[in-house]
PDB file of C-alpha atoms in Angstrom:
ATOM      1  CA  MET A   1      -0.040  -0.004   0.222  1.00  0.00           C
ATOM      2  CA  LEU A   2       3.136   2.333   0.431  1.00  0.00           C
ATOM      3  CA  ASP A   3       4.140   1.853  -3.123  1.00  0.00           C
ATOM      4  CA  MET A   4       1.525   3.971  -4.799  1.00  0.00           C
ATOM      5  CA  LEU A   5       3.580   5.754  -7.560  1.00  0.00           C
ATOM      6  CA  ASP A   6       6.187   3.122  -8.471  1.00  0.00           C
ATOM      7  CA  ILE A   7       9.631   4.047  -9.499  1.00  0.00           C
ATOM      8  CA  GLU A   8       8.666   6.132 -12.196  1.00  0.00           C
ATOM      9  CA  GLY A   9       6.424   8.464 -10.304  1.00  0.00           C
ATOM     10  CA  LEU A  10       8.932   8.349  -7.361  1.00  0.00           C
ATOM     11  CA  TYR A  11      12.118   9.386  -9.063  1.00  0.00           C
ATOM     12  CA  PRO A  12      11.034  12.992  -9.699  1.00  0.00           C
ATOM     13  CA  LEU A  13      10.210  13.211  -5.794  1.00  0.00           C
ATOM     14  CA  TYR A  14      13.438  11.801  -4.981  1.00  0.00           C
ATOM     15  CA  SER A  15      15.196  14.385  -7.322  1.00  0.00           C
ATOM     16  CA  ARG A  16      13.375  17.187  -5.435  1.00  0.00           C
ATOM     17  CA  VAL A  17      14.942  15.751  -2.063  1.00  0.00           C
ATOM     18  CA  GLU A  18      18.259  15.653  -3.711  1.00  0.00           C
ATOM     19  CA  GLN A  19      17.996  19.111  -4.844  1.00  0.00           C
ATOM     20  CA  TYR A  20      17.035  20.463  -1.507  1.00  0.00           C
ATOM     21  CA  LEU A  21      19.922  18.374   0.183  1.00  0.00           C
ATOM     22  CA  GLU A  22      22.520  19.884  -2.305  1.00  0.00           C
ATOM     23  CA  GLU A  23      21.381  23.349  -1.157  1.00  0.00           C
ATOM     24  CA  PHE A  24      21.041  22.385   2.374  1.00  0.00           C
ATOM     25  CA  PRO A  25      23.197  19.539   3.217  1.00  0.00           C
ATOM     26  CA  GLU A  26      22.958  20.121   7.000  1.00  0.00           C
ATOM     27  CA  GLU A  27      19.283  19.181   6.819  1.00  0.00           C
ATOM     28  CA  ARG A  28      19.941  15.296   6.098  1.00  0.00           C
ATOM     29  CA  SER A  29      19.852  14.347   9.741  1.00  0.00           C
ATOM     30  CA  THR A  30      16.663  16.804  10.289  1.00  0.00           C
ATOM     31  CA  LEU A  31      14.943  14.818   7.557  1.00  0.00           C
ATOM     32  CA  GLN A  32      15.770  11.646   8.975  1.00  0.00           C
ATOM     33  CA  ILE A  33      16.990  10.202   5.938  1.00  0.00           C
ATOM     34  CA  ASP A  34      19.334   8.007   7.761  1.00  0.00           C
ATOM     35  CA  GLY A  35      17.383   7.395  10.822  1.00  0.00           C
ATOM     36  CA  PRO A  36      16.578   7.474  13.533  1.00  0.00           C
ATOM     37  CA  TYR A  37      13.877   5.205  12.773  1.00  0.00           C
ATOM     38  CA  ASN A  38      11.639   5.957  15.705  1.00  0.00           C
ATOM     39  CA  GLU A  39       8.054   6.651  16.448  1.00  0.00           C
ATOM     40  CA  ALA A  40       8.082  10.270  14.855  1.00  0.00           C
ATOM     41  CA  PHE A  41       9.790   8.726  11.682  1.00  0.00           C
ATOM     42  CA  TYR A  42       6.763   6.331  11.313  1.00  0.00           C
ATOM     43  CA  GLU A  43       4.140   8.804  12.086  1.00  0.00           C
ATOM     44  CA  LYS A  44       5.197  10.856   8.939  1.00  0.00           C
ATOM     45  CA  LEU A  45       4.650   7.741   6.902  1.00  0.00           C
ATOM     46  CA  LEU A  46       0.983   7.481   7.612  1.00  0.00           C
ATOM     47  CA  ASP A  47       0.044  10.459   5.154  1.00  0.00           C
ATOM     48  CA  LEU A  48      -1.210   8.487   2.112  1.00  0.00           C
ATOM     49  CA  SER A  49      -2.491  11.253   0.162  1.00  0.00           C
ATOM     50  CA  LEU A  50      -1.162  11.478  -3.619  1.00  0.00           C
ATOM     51  CA  GLU A  51      -1.771  15.229  -3.956  1.00  0.00           C
ATOM     52  CA  ASP A  52       1.572  16.868  -4.363  1.00  0.00           C
ATOM     53  CA  ASP A  53       1.891  19.892  -2.805  1.00  0.00           C
ATOM     54  CA  GLY A  54       5.535  20.724  -4.503  1.00  0.00           C
ATOM     55  CA  THR A  55       7.121  20.373  -1.005  1.00  0.00           C
ATOM     56  CA  VAL A  56      10.157  18.680   0.070  1.00  0.00           C
ATOM     57  CA  ALA A  57       8.115  17.218   3.082  1.00  0.00           C
ATOM     58  CA  PHE A  58       5.745  15.432   0.679  1.00  0.00           C
ATOM     59  CA  ALA A  59       8.510  14.391  -1.374  1.00  0.00           C
ATOM     60  CA  LEU A  60      10.475  12.904   1.330  1.00  0.00           C
ATOM     61  CA  THR A  61       7.445  11.259   2.604  1.00  0.00           C
ATOM     62  CA  LYS A  62       6.599   9.521  -0.550  1.00  0.00           C
ATOM     63  CA  VAL A  63      10.302   8.389  -0.803  1.00  0.00           C
ATOM     64  CA  GLN A  64      10.475   7.007   2.897  1.00  0.00           C
ATOM     65  CA  GLN A  65       7.016   5.358   2.034  1.00  0.00           C
ATOM     66  CA  TYR A  66       8.828   3.487  -1.142  1.00  0.00           C
ATOM     67  CA  ARG A  67      11.767   2.338   0.741  1.00  0.00           C
ATOM     68  CA  ILE A  68       9.382   0.732   3.387  1.00  0.00           C
ATOM     69  CA  ALA A  69       7.214  -0.811   0.581  1.00  0.00           C
ATOM     70  CA  MET A  70      10.771  -2.220  -1.217  1.00  0.00           C
ATOM     71  CA  THR A  71      11.889  -3.687   2.275  1.00  0.00           C
ATOM     72  CA  ALA A  72       8.555  -5.407   2.724  1.00  0.00           C
ATOM     73  CA  LYS A  73       8.440  -6.780  -0.877  1.00  0.00           C
ATOM     74  CA  ASP A  74      12.159  -7.894  -0.320  1.00  0.00           C
ATOM     75  CA  CYS A  75      11.745  -9.398   3.091  1.00  0.00           C
ATOM     76  CA  SER A  76      11.797 -13.575   3.631  1.00  0.00           C
ATOM     77  CA  ILE A  77       9.517 -15.343   5.743  1.00  0.00           C
ATOM     78  CA  MET A  78      10.667 -18.496   7.099  1.00  0.00           C
ATOM     79  CA  ILE A  79       8.233 -21.209   8.799  1.00  0.00           C
ATOM     80  CA  ALA A  80       9.845 -24.259  10.252  1.00  0.00           C
ATOM     81  CA  LEU A  81       7.633 -27.237  11.078  1.00  0.00           C
ATOM     82  CA  SER A  82       8.727 -30.176  13.294  1.00  0.00           C
ATOM     83  CA  PRO A  83       6.547 -33.075  14.165  1.00  0.00           C
ATOM     84  CA  CYS A  84       5.811 -34.251  17.671  1.00  0.00           C
ATOM     85  CA  LEU A  85       3.797 -36.854  19.357  1.00  0.00           C
ATOM     86  CA  GLN A  86       1.163 -35.635  21.672  1.00  0.00           C
ATOM     87  CA  ASP A  87       2.928 -36.368  24.768  1.00  0.00           C
ATOM     88  CA  GLU A  88       6.142 -34.697  23.418  1.00  0.00           C
ATOM     89  CA  CYS A  89       4.789 -31.074  22.477  1.00  0.00           C
ATOM     90  CA  SER A  90       5.681 -28.569  24.542  1.00  0.00           C
ATOM     91  CA  GLU A  91       2.691 -26.131  25.974  1.00  0.00           C
ATOM     92  CA  GLN A  92       4.998 -23.431  25.525  1.00  0.00           C
ATOM     93  CA  ARG A  93       5.354 -23.753  21.744  1.00  0.00           C
ATOM     94  CA  PRO A  94       2.520 -23.325  19.199  1.00  0.00           C
ATOM     95  CA  VAL A  95       0.965 -26.362  17.693  1.00  0.00           C
ATOM     96  CA  VAL A  96      -0.500 -27.020  14.345  1.00  0.00           C
ATOM     97  CA  LEU A  97      -3.041 -30.086  14.558  1.00  0.00           C
ATOM     98  CA  THR A  98      -3.571 -32.123  11.387  1.00  0.00           C
ATOM     99  CA  SER A  99      -6.012 -35.054  11.128  1.00  0.00           C
ATOM    100  CA  LYS A 100      -3.080 -37.458  11.518  1.00  0.00           C
ATOM    101  CA  SER A 101       0.010 -35.356  12.998  1.00  0.00           C
ATOM    102  CA  ARG A 102       1.010 -32.760  15.257  1.00  0.00           C
ATOM    103  CA  PHE A 103       3.616 -30.034  14.514  1.00  0.00           C
ATOM    104  CA  THR A 104       5.371 -27.393  16.715  1.00  0.00           C
ATOM    105  CA  PHE A 105       6.230 -24.488  14.505  1.00  0.00           C
ATOM    106  CA  SER A 106       7.948 -21.290  14.570  1.00  0.00           C
ATOM    107  CA  VAL A 107       7.821 -18.357  12.282  1.00  0.00           C
ATOM    108  CA  SER A 108      10.638 -15.775  11.524  1.00  0.00           C
ATOM    109  CA  VAL A 109      10.759 -12.586   9.433  1.00  0.00           C
ATOM    110  CA  LEU A 110      14.378 -11.774   8.012  1.00  0.00           C
ATOM    111  CA  ASP A 111      16.018  -9.168   6.054  1.00  0.00           C
ATOM    112  CA  LEU A 112      14.280  -6.084   7.457  1.00  0.00           C
ATOM    113  CA  ASP A 113      16.733  -3.570   7.026  1.00  0.00           C
ATOM    114  CA  LEU A 114      15.398  -0.635   5.532  1.00  0.00           C
ATOM    115  CA  LYS A 115      16.202  -0.427   1.958  1.00  0.00           C
ATOM    116  CA  PRO A 116      19.027   2.661   1.433  1.00  0.00           C
ATOM    117  CA  TYR A 117      18.189   5.768   0.209  1.00  0.00           C
ATOM    118  CA  GLU A 118      20.876   5.888  -2.178  1.00  0.00           C
ATOM    119  CA  SER A 119      19.566   2.785  -3.840  1.00  0.00           C
ATOM    120  CA  ILE A 120      16.766   4.641  -5.510  1.00  0.00           C
ATOM    121  CA  PRO A 121      18.657   5.902  -8.606  1.00  0.00           C
ATOM    122  CA  HIS A 122      19.909   2.376  -9.410  1.00  0.00           C
ATOM    123  CA  GLN A 123      16.329   1.028  -9.026  1.00  0.00           C
ATOM    124  CA  TYR A 124      15.294   3.569 -11.621  1.00  0.00           C
ATOM    125  CA  LYS A 125      17.982   2.811 -13.919  1.00  0.00           C
ATOM    126  CA  LEU A 126      17.337  -1.087 -13.635  1.00  0.00           C
ATOM    127  CA  ASP A 127      13.707  -0.517 -14.282  1.00  0.00           C
ATOM    128  CA  GLY A 128      14.590   1.465 -17.408  1.00  0.00           C
ATOM    129  CA  GLU A 129      16.685  -1.260 -18.644  1.00  0.00           C
ATOM    130  CA  ILE A 130      14.230  -4.055 -18.138  1.00  0.00           C
ATOM    131  CA  VAL A 131      11.413  -2.046 -19.983  1.00  0.00           C
ATOM    132  CA  ASN A 132      13.809  -1.471 -22.740  1.00  0.00           C
ATOM    133  CA  TYR A 133      14.959  -5.089 -22.948  1.00  0.00           C
ATOM    134  CA  TYR A 134      10.998  -6.200 -22.976  1.00  0.00           C
ATOM    135  CA  LEU A 135      10.299  -3.679 -25.735  1.00  0.00           C
ATOM    136  CA  LYS A 136      13.260  -4.624 -27.745  1.00  0.00           C
ATOM    137  CA  ASN A 137      12.136  -8.330 -27.378  1.00  0.00           C
ATOM    138  CA  VAL A 138       8.280  -7.374 -28.388  1.00  0.00           C
ATOM    139  CA  GLN A 139       9.678  -5.718 -31.376  1.00  0.00           C
ATOM    140  CA  ALA A 140      11.767  -8.578 -32.153  1.00  0.00           C
ATOM    141  CA  LYS A 141       8.802 -10.754 -32.068  1.00  0.00           C
ATOM    142  CA  GLU A 142       6.742  -8.585 -34.543  1.00  0.00           C
ATOM    143  CA  ASP A 143       9.549  -8.622 -37.048  1.00  0.00           C
ATOM    144  CA  PRO A 144       8.791 -11.415 -39.489  1.00  0.00           C
ATOM    145  CA  VAL A 145      12.214 -12.877 -39.769  1.00  0.00           C
ATOM    146  CA  MET A 146      12.746 -12.852 -35.884  1.00  0.00           C
ATOM    147  CA  SER A 147       9.294 -14.081 -35.518  1.00  0.00           C
ATOM    148  CA  ASN A 148       9.821 -17.341 -37.192  1.00  0.00           C
ATOM    149  CA  LEU A 149      12.976 -17.744 -34.927  1.00  0.00           C
ATOM    150  CA  PHE A 150      10.751 -17.202 -31.835  1.00  0.00           C
ATOM    151  CA  LYS A 151       8.037 -19.876 -33.239  1.00  0.00           C
ATOM    152  CA  GLU A 152      10.654 -22.441 -33.951  1.00  0.00           C
ATOM    153  CA  ASN A 153      12.205 -22.388 -30.597  1.00  0.00           C
ATOM    154  CA  GLU A 154       8.782 -21.857 -28.628  1.00  0.00           C
ATOM    155  CA  ASP A 155       7.662 -25.517 -29.644  1.00  0.00           C
ATOM    156  CA  CYS A 156      10.663 -27.489 -28.567  1.00  0.00           C
ATOM    157  CA  THR A 157      10.338 -30.816 -26.712  1.00  0.00           C
ATOM    158  CA  LEU A 158      13.356 -31.760 -24.642  1.00  0.00           C
ATOM    159  CA  VAL A 159      13.471 -35.822 -24.702  1.00  0.00           C
ATOM    160  CA  LEU A 160      15.901 -37.380 -22.085  1.00  0.00           C
ATOM    161  CA  HIS A 161      17.382 -40.703 -22.932  1.00  0.00           C
ATOM    162  CA  LYS A 162      18.796 -43.106 -20.419  1.00  0.00           C
ATOM    163  CA  VAL A 163      22.652 -43.206 -20.533  1.00  0.00           C
TER     164      VAL A 163
END
């Protein structure tokens, strides 16, 4: 929900913040770009409006929301299940009951470090490269010579023989 603009919509806002920081580099800590990520920081992220008032505050809020969204999209969730007999299952650990078995489980969320502010230009460039690659390949498929090449390769069957 925090990635409402995607990188194409966000990049001009990032540029606005960067321009401001070039003029006022001492404001970097005041704007909490590098932390601390405390309750005051997270309070600012609650503004989900998309109406750009042209301020650095609006731009920074959207940049920080994007960083949080990218962190959430890239985190890992690990679930560990361990079978146990009814008399072995500890009352202190959660248990999943199935028709035939019992499992204790634990859930962990990993890689929750906030994505770096400095990674936004790289993400913007990478997104552009992906779009260009896609467009190049779509155009190649529409080209009659290249189209036949793709059709030949699309219907391949892999046959494995015992050695």
